[in-house]
Amino acid sequence: MDTHLLRTFVAVARHGSFTAAATELGYTQSAVSQHVAALETDLRTPLLRRRPVALTDAGARLLEHAEPLLLRLAAARADVTRLVAAPAEHLVVGASALALGGGLAGALAAVRSRRPLVSPTVRVLERAEIAARVADGTLDLGLVDGVAAPTDPLPLPDVGPLSAVAVTQAPLAVLLPPGHPLEGRRGLRLADLADARWIDAPEAAMPLDRLRAASGSDGFRPSLRYEGTDVRGLIALALAGHGLALLPEPALDGVAAGVPVPRLVHRVELLHGGLTDGPAALLAAALTG
């Protein structure tokens, strides 16, 4: 199966448009149509319905395989390149919104004091994207965060041979609006809050699916969805009574008071695909040393 044809098919499926896929890939629309037709001929089955563009059952099944396959191929190329390429004077770091406070600012300053020509770029990305972008070489390093037991690593997707190193751990606290009946408690079990109203803020707080997994409950139903990464904006919504949110205690410092949640921590981990001498290795050492 030709990976170029597979990549074109994935682009069409993702955009739902031959024209948009052609724009992304730098092909003509005719070339995109020919690629998809050639893949359908190879597999002897239609993969896409036209006008409007939609996946057939076979196309949907292929897409489930195609995206992980293409990512692993990109990860393999990046892994080999890291072994043979000379360290560059650029540094691209991806971080989830709540991982930015894991000492990154100070670590970058330490790197630039030793390598003044380094030009760092920091990208705030969704948690689920960071591991994939480190694996395919788009990012030199990634910082991800999540909720975990104190001795447990974060669950990571299988996107390639990545190393994960703990950077920081902090207590977690439930943010309650003023006057809430549980305000002022010394601690709260997460499972006891399963039936409360929550704000679904997948990037600015602990995701609700992780709270369900950690508590063994199918509760934690959202009353409002917040799709931003501004933690202060989320805190304002919670304090106004729109729902609860689980946040690392340092994020609440000086802004609001929360009730601690025992036996769980907010964990930040550094992801990399292998380090040689260069800015990425210096930053990793500054973050974890």
mmCIF file of C-alpha atoms in Angstrom:
data_model
loop_
_atom_site.group_PDB
_atom_site.id
_atom_site.type_symbol
_atom_site.label_atom_id
_atom_site.label_comp_id
_atom_site.label_asym_id
_atom_site.label_seq_id
_atom_site.Cartn_x
_atom_site.Cartn_y
_atom_site.Cartn_z
ATOM 1 C CA MET A 1 0.000 0.000 0.000
ATOM 2 C CA ASP A 2 1.562 3.305 -1.130
ATOM 3 C CA THR A 3 1.978 5.659 1.826
ATOM 4 C CA HIS A 4 1.623 8.727 -0.434
ATOM 5 C CA LEU A 5 -1.810 7.521 -1.490
ATOM 6 C CA LEU A 6 -2.667 6.734 2.119
ATOM 7 C CA ARG A 7 -1.638 10.223 3.235
ATOM 8 C CA THR A 8 -3.850 11.774 0.562
ATOM 9 C CA PHE A 9 -6.797 9.622 1.610
ATOM 10 C CA VAL A 10 -6.379 10.657 5.264
ATOM 11 C CA ALA A 11 -6.301 14.348 4.283
ATOM 12 C CA VAL A 12 -9.525 14.019 2.263
ATOM 13 C CA ALA A 13 -11.215 12.093 5.071
ATOM 14 C CA ARG A 14 -10.118 14.634 7.675
ATOM 15 C CA HIS A 15 -11.280 17.659 5.685
ATOM 16 C CA GLY A 16 -14.299 16.050 4.044
ATOM 17 C CA SER A 17 -13.180 17.785 0.847
ATOM 18 C CA PHE A 18 -10.918 16.991 -2.099
ATOM 19 C CA THR A 19 -10.248 20.707 -2.588
ATOM 20 C CA ALA A 20 -9.170 21.309 1.019
ATOM 21 C CA ALA A 21 -6.960 18.205 0.951
ATOM 22 C CA ALA A 22 -5.298 19.435 -2.254
ATOM 23 C CA THR A 23 -4.592 22.807 -0.636
ATOM 24 C CA GLU A 24 -3.053 21.177 2.445
ATOM 25 C CA LEU A 25 -0.874 18.772 0.458
ATOM 26 C CA GLY A 26 0.117 21.165 -2.327
ATOM 27 C CA TYR A 27 -1.444 18.975 -5.039
ATOM 28 C CA THR A 28 -4.011 19.727 -7.691
ATOM 29 C CA GLN A 29 -7.540 18.537 -7.014
ATOM 30 C CA SER A 30 -7.188 16.188 -9.979
ATOM 31 C CA ALA A 31 -4.083 14.600 -8.442
ATOM 32 C CA VAL A 32 -5.903 14.076 -5.137
ATOM 33 C CA SER A 33 -8.787 12.365 -6.948
ATOM 34 C CA GLN A 34 -6.329 10.143 -8.813
ATOM 35 C CA HIS A 35 -4.567 9.179 -5.562
ATOM 36 C CA VAL A 36 -7.824 8.157 -3.899
ATOM 37 C CA ALA A 37 -8.951 6.263 -6.998
ATOM 38 C CA ALA A 38 -5.624 4.411 -7.162
ATOM 39 C CA LEU A 39 -5.929 3.415 -3.490
ATOM 40 C CA GLU A 40 -9.494 2.192 -4.084
ATOM 41 C CA THR A 41 -8.265 0.158 -7.040
ATOM 42 C CA ASP A 42 -5.488 -1.345 -4.934
ATOM 43 C CA LEU A 43 -7.926 -2.322 -2.170
ATOM 44 C CA ARG A 44 -10.690 -3.250 -4.615
ATOM 45 C CA THR A 45 -13.372 -1.331 -2.770
ATOM 46 C CA PRO A 46 -14.766 2.223 -2.609
ATOM 47 C CA LEU A 47 -13.378 4.196 0.305
ATOM 48 C CA LEU A 48 -15.171 7.504 -0.157
ATOM 49 C CA ARG A 49 -18.577 8.556 -1.384
ATOM 50 C CA ARG A 50 -18.531 11.701 -3.489
ATOM 51 C CA ARG A 51 -20.917 14.681 -3.395
ATOM 52 C CA PRO A 52 -20.928 15.031 -0.475
ATOM 53 C CA VAL A 53 -17.633 13.450 0.523
ATOM 54 C CA ALA A 54 -18.179 10.758 3.161
ATOM 55 C CA LEU A 55 -16.396 7.611 4.267
ATOM 56 C CA THR A 56 -17.742 4.224 3.280
ATOM 57 C CA ASP A 57 -17.606 1.475 5.906
ATOM 58 C CA ALA A 58 -14.365 0.255 4.328
ATOM 59 C CA GLY A 59 -12.988 3.791 4.307
ATOM 60 C CA ALA A 60 -13.799 4.274 7.989
ATOM 61 C CA ARG A 61 -12.024 1.023 8.850
ATOM 62 C CA LEU A 62 -8.976 2.003 6.785
ATOM 63 C CA LEU A 63 -8.826 5.406 8.473
ATOM 64 C CA GLU A 64 -8.584 3.691 11.879
ATOM 65 C CA HIS A 65 -5.384 1.995 10.682
ATOM 66 C CA ALA A 66 -4.014 4.753 8.453
ATOM 67 C CA GLU A 67 -3.516 7.561 10.954
ATOM 68 C CA PRO A 68 -1.504 5.466 13.471
ATOM 69 C CA LEU A 69 0.513 3.928 10.603
ATOM 70 C CA LEU A 70 1.464 7.305 9.152
ATOM 71 C CA LEU A 71 2.362 8.613 12.594
ATOM 72 C CA ARG A 72 4.616 5.634 13.300
ATOM 73 C CA LEU A 73 6.350 6.109 9.935
ATOM 74 C CA ALA A 74 6.958 9.775 10.748
ATOM 75 C CA ALA A 75 8.195 8.779 14.203
ATOM 76 C CA ALA A 76 10.626 6.263 12.672
ATOM 77 C CA ARG A 77 12.028 8.913 10.340
ATOM 78 C CA ALA A 78 12.385 11.408 13.200
ATOM 79 C CA ASP A 79 14.033 8.808 15.442
ATOM 80 C CA VAL A 80 16.683 7.976 12.841
ATOM 81 C CA THR A 81 17.231 11.654 12.031
ATOM 82 C CA ARG A 82 17.897 12.436 15.691
ATOM 83 C CA LEU A 83 20.715 9.872 15.682
ATOM 84 C CA VAL A 84 22.575 11.321 12.721
ATOM 85 C CA ALA A 85 21.706 15.029 12.612
ATOM 86 C CA ALA A 86 23.942 17.650 14.201
ATOM 87 C CA PRO A 87 22.283 19.600 17.032
ATOM 88 C CA ALA A 88 20.640 22.756 15.673
ATOM 89 C CA GLU A 89 20.495 26.167 17.320
ATOM 90 C CA HIS A 90 16.727 26.122 17.429
ATOM 91 C CA LEU A 91 14.427 24.658 20.041
ATOM 92 C CA VAL A 92 10.711 23.932 19.698
ATOM 93 C CA VAL A 93 8.854 22.967 22.873
ATOM 94 C CA GLY A 94 5.211 21.976 23.102
ATOM 95 C CA ALA A 95 3.344 22.245 26.382
ATOM 96 C CA SER A 96 -0.178 21.707 27.588
ATOM 97 C CA ALA A 97 -1.696 24.749 29.276
ATOM 98 C CA LEU A 98 -1.247 23.500 32.837
ATOM 99 C CA ALA A 99 2.284 22.205 32.158
ATOM 100 C CA LEU A 100 3.632 25.679 31.425
ATOM 101 C CA GLY A 101 4.163 26.292 35.110
ATOM 102 C CA GLY A 102 6.535 23.317 35.442
ATOM 103 C CA GLY A 103 9.649 25.482 35.587
ATOM 104 C CA LEU A 104 9.811 26.061 31.823
ATOM 105 C CA ALA A 105 10.516 29.801 31.991
ATOM 106 C CA GLY A 106 13.516 29.381 34.282
ATOM 107 C CA ALA A 107 14.812 26.384 32.342
ATOM 108 C CA LEU A 108 14.697 28.324 29.060
ATOM 109 C CA ALA A 109 16.633 31.162 30.686
ATOM 110 C CA ALA A 110 19.296 28.664 31.799
ATOM 111 C CA VAL A 111 19.614 27.330 28.248
ATOM 112 C CA ARG A 112 19.917 30.783 26.720
ATOM 113 C CA SER A 113 22.600 31.765 29.214
ATOM 114 C CA ARG A 114 24.744 28.908 27.869
ATOM 115 C CA ARG A 115 23.617 29.033 24.228
ATOM 116 C CA PRO A 116 22.763 32.696 23.508
ATOM 117 C CA LEU A 117 22.130 32.001 19.805
ATOM 118 C CA VAL A 118 19.294 29.589 20.544
ATOM 119 C CA SER A 119 15.891 30.835 19.390
ATOM 120 C CA PRO A 120 13.225 28.945 21.368
ATOM 121 C CA THR A 121 9.612 28.507 20.300
ATOM 122 C CA VAL A 122 6.953 27.460 22.811
ATOM 123 C CA ARG A 123 3.664 26.100 21.503
ATOM 124 C CA VAL A 124 0.637 25.549 23.721
ATOM 125 C CA LEU A 125 -1.057 22.425 22.377
ATOM 126 C CA GLU A 126 -3.730 19.976 23.383
ATOM 127 C CA ARG A 127 -2.438 17.207 25.636
ATOM 128 C CA ALA A 128 -3.333 14.496 23.127
ATOM 129 C CA GLU A 129 -1.300 16.153 20.357
ATOM 130 C CA ILE A 130 1.982 16.672 22.172
ATOM 131 C CA ALA A 131 3.216 13.059 22.243
ATOM 132 C CA ALA A 132 2.488 12.645 18.533
ATOM 133 C CA ARG A 133 4.346 15.839 17.627
ATOM 134 C CA VAL A 134 7.391 14.824 19.702
ATOM 135 C CA ALA A 135 7.343 11.402 18.039
ATOM 136 C CA ASP A 136 7.247 12.807 14.493
ATOM 137 C CA GLY A 137 9.960 15.379 15.202
ATOM 138 C CA THR A 138 7.775 18.496 14.975
ATOM 139 C CA LEU A 139 8.639 19.211 18.609
ATOM 140 C CA ASP A 140 12.067 18.772 20.183
ATOM 141 C CA LEU A 141 10.523 18.312 23.630
ATOM 142 C CA GLY A 142 7.041 18.114 25.087
ATOM 143 C CA LEU A 143 5.595 18.920 28.492
ATOM 144 C CA VAL A 144 2.346 17.154 29.344
ATOM 145 C CA ASP A 145 0.301 17.156 32.504
ATOM 146 C CA GLY A 146 -2.455 15.120 34.060
ATOM 147 C CA VAL A 147 -3.947 13.584 37.165
ATOM 148 C CA ALA A 148 -2.304 10.492 38.657
ATOM 149 C CA ALA A 149 -1.579 8.648 41.864
ATOM 150 C CA PRO A 150 1.665 9.953 43.431
ATOM 151 C CA THR A 151 3.761 6.985 42.257
ATOM 152 C CA ASP A 152 2.129 6.426 38.864
ATOM 153 C CA PRO A 153 3.316 7.787 35.511
ATOM 154 C CA LEU A 154 0.876 9.518 33.181
ATOM 155 C CA PRO A 155 -0.836 7.314 30.589
ATOM 156 C CA LEU A 156 0.626 8.123 27.168
ATOM 157 C CA PRO A 157 -0.483 7.085 23.677
ATOM 158 C CA ASP A 158 1.600 4.515 21.812
ATOM 159 C CA VAL A 159 3.030 6.774 19.114
ATOM 160 C CA GLY A 160 6.646 5.633 19.067
ATOM 161 C CA PRO A 161 9.708 5.159 21.264
ATOM 162 C CA LEU A 162 9.399 8.131 23.626
ATOM 163 C CA SER A 163 10.973 8.678 27.026
ATOM 164 C CA ALA A 164 8.953 10.314 29.809
ATOM 165 C CA VAL A 165 10.561 11.913 32.872
ATOM 166 C CA ALA A 166 8.745 13.437 35.837
ATOM 167 C CA VAL A 167 9.253 17.198 36.162
ATOM 168 C CA THR A 168 6.923 18.299 38.956
ATOM 169 C CA GLN A 169 4.121 17.010 41.151
ATOM 170 C CA ALA A 170 1.649 19.205 43.013
ATOM 171 C CA PRO A 171 -1.484 18.639 45.109
ATOM 172 C CA LEU A 172 -4.876 18.920 43.441
ATOM 173 C CA ALA A 173 -7.803 20.957 44.731
ATOM 174 C CA VAL A 174 -11.470 21.249 43.835
ATOM 175 C CA LEU A 175 -12.465 24.825 43.080
ATOM 176 C CA LEU A 176 -15.831 25.597 44.691
ATOM 177 C CA PRO A 177 -17.916 28.770 44.345
ATOM 178 C CA PRO A 178 -18.282 30.983 47.444
ATOM 179 C CA GLY A 179 -20.956 29.695 49.795
ATOM 180 C CA HIS A 180 -20.819 26.129 48.515
ATOM 181 C CA PRO A 181 -21.894 23.627 51.241
ATOM 182 C CA LEU A 182 -18.490 21.866 51.064
ATOM 183 C CA GLU A 183 -16.456 25.052 51.281
ATOM 184 C CA GLY A 184 -13.858 24.995 54.066
ATOM 185 C CA ARG A 185 -13.454 21.213 54.253
ATOM 186 C CA ARG A 186 -9.939 19.919 54.889
ATOM 187 C CA GLY A 187 -10.253 17.430 52.078
ATOM 188 C CA LEU A 188 -12.729 15.850 49.674
ATOM 189 C CA ARG A 189 -12.805 12.425 48.076
ATOM 190 C CA LEU A 190 -13.189 12.719 44.338
ATOM 191 C CA ALA A 191 -15.816 9.970 44.224
ATOM 192 C CA ASP A 192 -18.034 12.000 46.590
ATOM 193 C CA LEU A 193 -18.266 14.735 43.946
ATOM 194 C CA ALA A 194 -19.296 12.491 41.054
ATOM 195 C CA ASP A 195 -22.868 13.816 41.070
ATOM 196 C CA ALA A 196 -21.905 17.492 41.266
ATOM 197 C CA ARG A 197 -22.127 19.945 38.375
ATOM 198 C CA TRP A 198 -18.738 20.257 36.642
ATOM 199 C CA ILE A 199 -17.169 22.498 34.047
ATOM 200 C CA ASP A 200 -15.868 20.443 31.135
ATOM 201 C CA ALA A 201 -12.529 22.189 30.501
ATOM 202 C CA PRO A 202 -10.345 19.513 28.848
ATOM 203 C CA GLU A 203 -7.267 21.742 28.447
ATOM 204 C CA ALA A 204 -7.575 24.225 31.334
ATOM 205 C CA ALA A 205 -8.384 21.748 34.128
ATOM 206 C CA MET A 206 -8.215 18.028 34.795
ATOM 207 C CA PRO A 207 -10.318 16.360 32.049
ATOM 208 C CA LEU A 208 -13.569 14.803 33.222
ATOM 209 C CA ASP A 209 -12.781 11.432 31.623
ATOM 210 C CA ARG A 210 -9.659 11.235 33.798
ATOM 211 C CA LEU A 211 -11.741 12.038 36.877
ATOM 212 C CA ARG A 212 -14.088 9.182 36.013
ATOM 213 C CA ALA A 213 -11.145 6.820 35.603
ATOM 214 C CA ALA A 214 -9.455 7.964 38.812
ATOM 215 C CA SER A 215 -12.616 7.681 40.896
ATOM 216 C CA GLY A 216 -14.098 4.573 39.291
ATOM 217 C CA SER A 217 -17.334 6.477 38.705
ATOM 218 C CA ASP A 218 -19.325 7.231 35.563
ATOM 219 C CA GLY A 219 -20.477 10.599 36.945
ATOM 220 C CA PHE A 220 -18.828 14.013 36.523
ATOM 221 C CA ARG A 221 -21.399 15.299 34.051
ATOM 222 C CA PRO A 222 -20.686 18.764 32.628
ATOM 223 C CA SER A 223 -22.965 21.742 33.106
ATOM 224 C CA LEU A 224 -20.796 23.972 30.883
ATOM 225 C CA ARG A 225 -17.995 23.353 28.384
ATOM 226 C CA TYR A 226 -14.961 25.625 28.344
ATOM 227 C CA GLU A 227 -12.728 25.200 25.304
ATOM 228 C CA GLY A 228 -10.045 27.737 26.207
ATOM 229 C CA THR A 229 -6.644 27.390 27.843
ATOM 230 C CA ASP A 230 -6.844 30.514 30.044
ATOM 231 C CA VAL A 231 -6.958 29.114 33.570
ATOM 232 C CA ARG A 232 -8.035 32.433 35.071
ATOM 233 C CA GLY A 233 -11.029 32.500 32.749
ATOM 234 C CA LEU A 234 -11.974 29.017 33.930
ATOM 235 C CA ILE A 235 -11.583 30.059 37.568
ATOM 236 C CA ALA A 236 -13.924 33.008 36.996
ATOM 237 C CA LEU A 237 -16.585 30.665 35.594
ATOM 238 C CA ALA A 238 -16.248 28.278 38.534
ATOM 239 C CA LEU A 239 -16.430 31.074 41.110
ATOM 240 C CA ALA A 240 -19.578 32.357 39.388
ATOM 241 C CA GLY A 241 -21.242 29.009 40.093
ATOM 242 C CA HIS A 242 -21.195 27.418 36.630
ATOM 243 C CA GLY A 243 -19.638 24.194 37.927
ATOM 244 C CA LEU A 244 -16.698 22.671 39.771
ATOM 245 C CA ALA A 245 -13.184 22.273 38.417
ATOM 246 C CA LEU A 246 -10.188 20.217 39.578
ATOM 247 C CA LEU A 247 -6.941 22.180 39.338
ATOM 248 C CA PRO A 248 -3.379 22.007 40.676
ATOM 249 C CA GLU A 249 -3.148 24.015 43.891
ATOM 250 C CA PRO A 250 -0.386 26.325 42.530
ATOM 251 C CA ALA A 251 -2.794 27.504 39.796
ATOM 252 C CA LEU A 252 -5.153 28.788 42.515
ATOM 253 C CA ASP A 253 -2.496 30.580 44.565
ATOM 254 C CA GLY A 254 -3.568 34.166 45.170
ATOM 255 C CA VAL A 255 -6.640 33.789 42.976
ATOM 256 C CA ALA A 256 -9.056 31.452 44.746
ATOM 257 C CA ALA A 257 -9.207 28.855 47.497
ATOM 258 C CA GLY A 258 -9.795 25.192 46.797
ATOM 259 C CA VAL A 259 -10.427 22.061 48.843
ATOM 260 C CA PRO A 260 -7.609 19.464 48.613
ATOM 261 C CA VAL A 261 -8.213 16.055 47.052
ATOM 262 C CA PRO A 262 -6.086 13.351 48.741
ATOM 263 C CA ARG A 263 -4.281 10.446 47.056
ATOM 264 C CA LEU A 264 -4.107 12.192 43.672
ATOM 265 C CA VAL A 265 -1.571 14.669 42.303
ATOM 266 C CA HIS A 266 -1.097 16.928 39.325
ATOM 267 C CA ARG A 267 1.893 15.519 37.456
ATOM 268 C CA VAL A 268 3.989 17.185 34.738
ATOM 269 C CA GLU A 269 6.223 14.999 32.568
ATOM 270 C CA LEU A 270 8.854 15.782 29.970
ATOM 271 C CA LEU A 271 8.656 13.802 26.714
ATOM 272 C CA HIS A 272 11.514 13.330 24.282
ATOM 273 C CA GLY A 273 12.508 10.912 21.567
ATOM 274 C CA GLY A 274 16.196 10.762 22.407
ATOM 275 C CA LEU A 275 18.624 13.551 23.305
ATOM 276 C CA THR A 276 22.052 14.400 21.981
ATOM 277 C CA ASP A 277 24.232 17.361 22.921
ATOM 278 C CA GLY A 278 22.348 20.521 22.060
ATOM 279 C CA PRO A 279 19.662 22.938 23.258
ATOM 280 C CA ALA A 280 17.049 20.199 23.780
ATOM 281 C CA ALA A 281 19.389 18.206 26.033
ATOM 282 C CA LEU A 282 20.284 21.352 27.994
ATOM 283 C CA LEU A 283 16.614 22.196 28.496
ATOM 284 C CA ALA A 284 15.787 18.655 29.583
ATOM 285 C CA ALA A 285 18.598 18.759 32.150
ATOM 286 C CA ALA A 286 17.415 22.154 33.441
ATOM 287 C CA LEU A 287 13.845 20.904 33.806
ATOM 288 C CA THR A 288 14.644 17.614 35.524
ATOM 289 C CA GLY A 289 17.882 18.370 37.362
#
